[in-house]
GROMACS .gro file of C-alpha atoms in nm:
model
  143
    1MET     CA    1  11.233   8.557   8.378
    2PRO     CA    2  10.897   8.406   8.492
    3PRO     CA    3  10.904   8.069   8.631
    4THR     CA    4  10.833   7.799   8.361
    5ASP     CA    5  10.606   7.570   8.568
    6GLY     CA    6  10.330   7.848   8.637
    7LEU     CA    7  10.440   7.910   9.018
    8THR     CA    8  10.327   8.240   9.143
    9LEU     CA    9  10.259   8.384   9.465
   10ARG     CA   10   9.901   8.319   9.605
   11GLN     CA   11   9.894   8.524   9.923
   12PHE     CA   12  10.112   8.601  10.207
   13VAL     CA   13   9.947   8.475  10.569
   14LEU     CA   14   9.998   8.644  10.882
   15ASP     CA   15   9.929   8.432  11.201
   16SER     CA   16   9.734   8.605  11.462
   17THR     CA   17   9.577   8.533  11.808
   18ASP     CA   18   9.310   8.753  11.693
   19ALA     CA   19   9.297   8.708  11.313
   20ARG     CA   20   8.993   8.912  11.266
   21GLY     CA   21   9.110   9.213  11.459
   22LEU     CA   22   9.427   9.191  11.241
   23ALA     CA   23   9.244   9.153  10.913
   24GLU     CA   24   9.035   9.464  10.988
   25PHE     CA   25   9.368   9.672  11.079
   26TYR     CA   26   9.517   9.584  10.738
   27ARG     CA   27   9.160   9.616  10.548
   28LEU     CA   28   9.151   9.987  10.684
   29LEU     CA   29   9.496  10.086  10.647
   30LEU     CA   30   9.515   9.968  10.285
   31GLY     CA   31   9.165   9.997  10.185
   32ILE     CA   32   9.119   9.672  10.041
   33PRO     CA   33   8.819   9.446  10.064
   34TYR     CA   34   8.766   9.106  10.225
   35ARG     CA   35   8.737   8.769  10.007
   36GLU     CA   36   8.362   8.707   9.933
   37GLY     CA   37   8.216   8.531  10.243
   38ASP     CA   38   8.514   8.645  10.484
   39GLU     CA   39   8.335   8.990  10.550
   40ARG     CA   40   8.148   8.992  10.885
   41PRO     CA   41   7.805   9.170  10.872
   42ASP     CA   42   7.739   9.442  11.148
   43GLY     CA   43   7.680   9.222  11.480
   44ALA     CA   44   7.752   8.891  11.332
   45GLU     CA   45   7.952   8.656  11.550
   46SER     CA   46   8.161   8.502  11.273
   47SER     CA   47   8.201   8.526  10.915
   48GLU     CA   48   8.078   8.278  10.656
   49ASN     CA   49   8.421   8.117  10.644
   50GLY     CA   50   8.492   8.121  10.999
   51GLU     CA   51   8.735   8.323  11.225
   52ASP     CA   52   9.052   8.077  11.153
   53PHE     CA   53   9.163   8.190  10.817
   54ILE     CA   54   9.052   8.539  10.629
   55VAL     CA   55   9.170   8.672  10.332
   56LEU     CA   56   9.169   9.023  10.198
   57MET     CA   57   9.197   9.045   9.821
   58ASN     CA   58   9.409   9.274   9.597
   59PRO     CA   59   9.189   9.483   9.380
   60ALA     CA   60   9.448   9.498   9.117
   61GLY     CA   61   9.487   9.107   9.122
   62GLY     CA   62   9.778   8.889   9.203
   63ALA     CA   63   9.884   8.815   9.570
   64ARG     CA   64   9.630   8.842   9.867
   65LEU     CA   65   9.703   8.912  10.248
   66ALA     CA   66   9.563   8.644  10.465
   67PHE     CA   67   9.526   8.612  10.851
   68GLN     CA   68   9.539   8.271  11.009
   69GLN     CA   69   9.424   8.222  11.379
   70VAL     CA   70   9.647   8.071  11.622
   71GLU     CA   71   9.652   7.993  11.984
   72GLN     CA   72   9.970   8.133  12.098
   73LEU     CA   73  10.226   8.379  11.904
   74PRO     CA   74  10.535   8.520  12.031
   75GLU     CA   75  10.590   8.897  11.963
   76PRO     CA   76  10.909   8.953  11.792
   77THR     CA   77  11.137   9.166  11.958
   78TRP     CA   78  11.301   9.279  11.637
   79PRO     CA   79  11.479   9.492  11.575
   80GLU     CA   80  11.643   9.418  11.914
   81GLY     CA   81  11.599   9.109  12.140
   82PRO     CA   82  11.606   8.731  12.104
   83ILE     CA   83  11.249   8.682  11.888
   84PRO     CA   84  11.351   8.760  11.510
   85GLN     CA   85  11.071   8.911  11.298
   86MET     CA   86  11.047   8.620  11.052
   87GLY     CA   87  10.887   8.810  10.775
   88HIS     CA   88  10.757   9.160  10.737
   89LEU     CA   89  10.533   9.372  10.486
   90ASP     CA   90  10.689   9.668  10.275
   91LEU     CA   91  10.418   9.901  10.191
   92GLN     CA   92  10.543  10.227   9.985
   93VAL     CA   93  10.394  10.568   9.906
   94SER     CA   94  10.528  10.799   9.653
   95SER     CA   95  10.573  11.174   9.845
   96ARG     CA   96  10.671  11.276  10.185
   97GLU     CA   97  10.280  11.396  10.251
   98ALA     CA   98  10.175  11.041  10.170
   99LEU     CA   99  10.408  10.889  10.415
  100ASP     CA  100  10.288  11.119  10.700
  101ALA     CA  101   9.937  11.062  10.595
  102ALA     CA  102   9.989  10.675  10.636
  103HIS     CA  103  10.163  10.726  10.967
  104ARG     CA  104   9.869  10.902  11.114
  105ARG     CA  105   9.621  10.619  10.983
  106ALA     CA  106   9.847  10.342  11.060
  107THR     CA  107   9.906  10.490  11.442
  108SER     CA  108   9.521  10.580  11.464
  109LEU     CA  109   9.440  10.216  11.392
  110GLY     CA  110   9.658  10.101  11.663
  111ALA     CA  111  10.018  10.039  11.517
  112ARG     CA  112  10.330  10.106  11.699
  113LEU     CA  113  10.597  10.299  11.576
  114LEU     CA  114  10.919  10.100  11.621
  115ARG     CA  115  11.155  10.301  11.433
  116ASP     CA  116  11.137  10.657  11.278
  117LEU     CA  117  11.374  10.730  10.972
  118ALA     CA  118  11.146  10.937  10.783
  119ASP     CA  119  11.452  11.199  10.755
  120ASP     CA  120  11.685  10.966  10.605
  121PRO     CA  121  11.807  11.124  10.297
  122GLN     CA  122  11.854  10.764  10.123
  123GLU     CA  123  11.551  10.573  10.253
  124PRO     CA  124  11.278  10.747  10.408
  125ILE     CA  125  11.106  10.476  10.620
  126ARG     CA  126  10.900  10.401  10.926
  127ILE     CA  127  10.889  10.093  11.062
  128TYR     CA  128  10.580   9.973  11.297
  129ALA     CA  129  10.449   9.665  11.470
  130ASP     CA  130  10.100   9.582  11.391
  131LEU     CA  131   9.816   9.472  11.629
  132SER     CA  132   9.963   9.112  11.679
  133GLY     CA  133  10.335   9.270  11.692
  134HIS     CA  134  10.430   9.167  11.310
  135PRO     CA  135  10.675   9.458  11.196
  136PHE     CA  136  10.570   9.616  10.880
  137CYS     CA  137  10.743   9.915  10.707
  138ILE     CA  138  10.615  10.203  10.522
  139PHE     CA  139  10.909  10.390  10.302
  140LEU     CA  140  10.899  10.664  10.030
  141ALA     CA  141  10.950  10.505   9.710
  142SER     CA  142  11.257  10.599   9.514
  143ASP     CA  143  11.194  10.371   9.182
   0.00000   0.00000   0.00000
């Protein structure tokens, strides 16, 4: 049942010590555009809106992905170690070929593979860390 007060998810925000670099990583990985004014012309020092908060727009509408500049950020040690992930992105594909292609694209952009369960018969999935250490998953959709 939709909320009766009009409450909707606007965006998911990731902190980073390099907000521009992380935004560019996800822009290239997902193929989604910057919010108008957040794109940085070639050679420019900063975007119109500054480097402290950058937004990627969802071309289909709905929730956006945003990046906020912070001075320090402890990298999660999840799935092992004392620092939890405190949130992650789930990305899905519709075929094994697409899963493998997404893996090649993610790692070529600098993602680190944390766990490879691509051959799991129940839920084929690969878990990565992005450029700031945030975990994200790419899995083969079963629904």
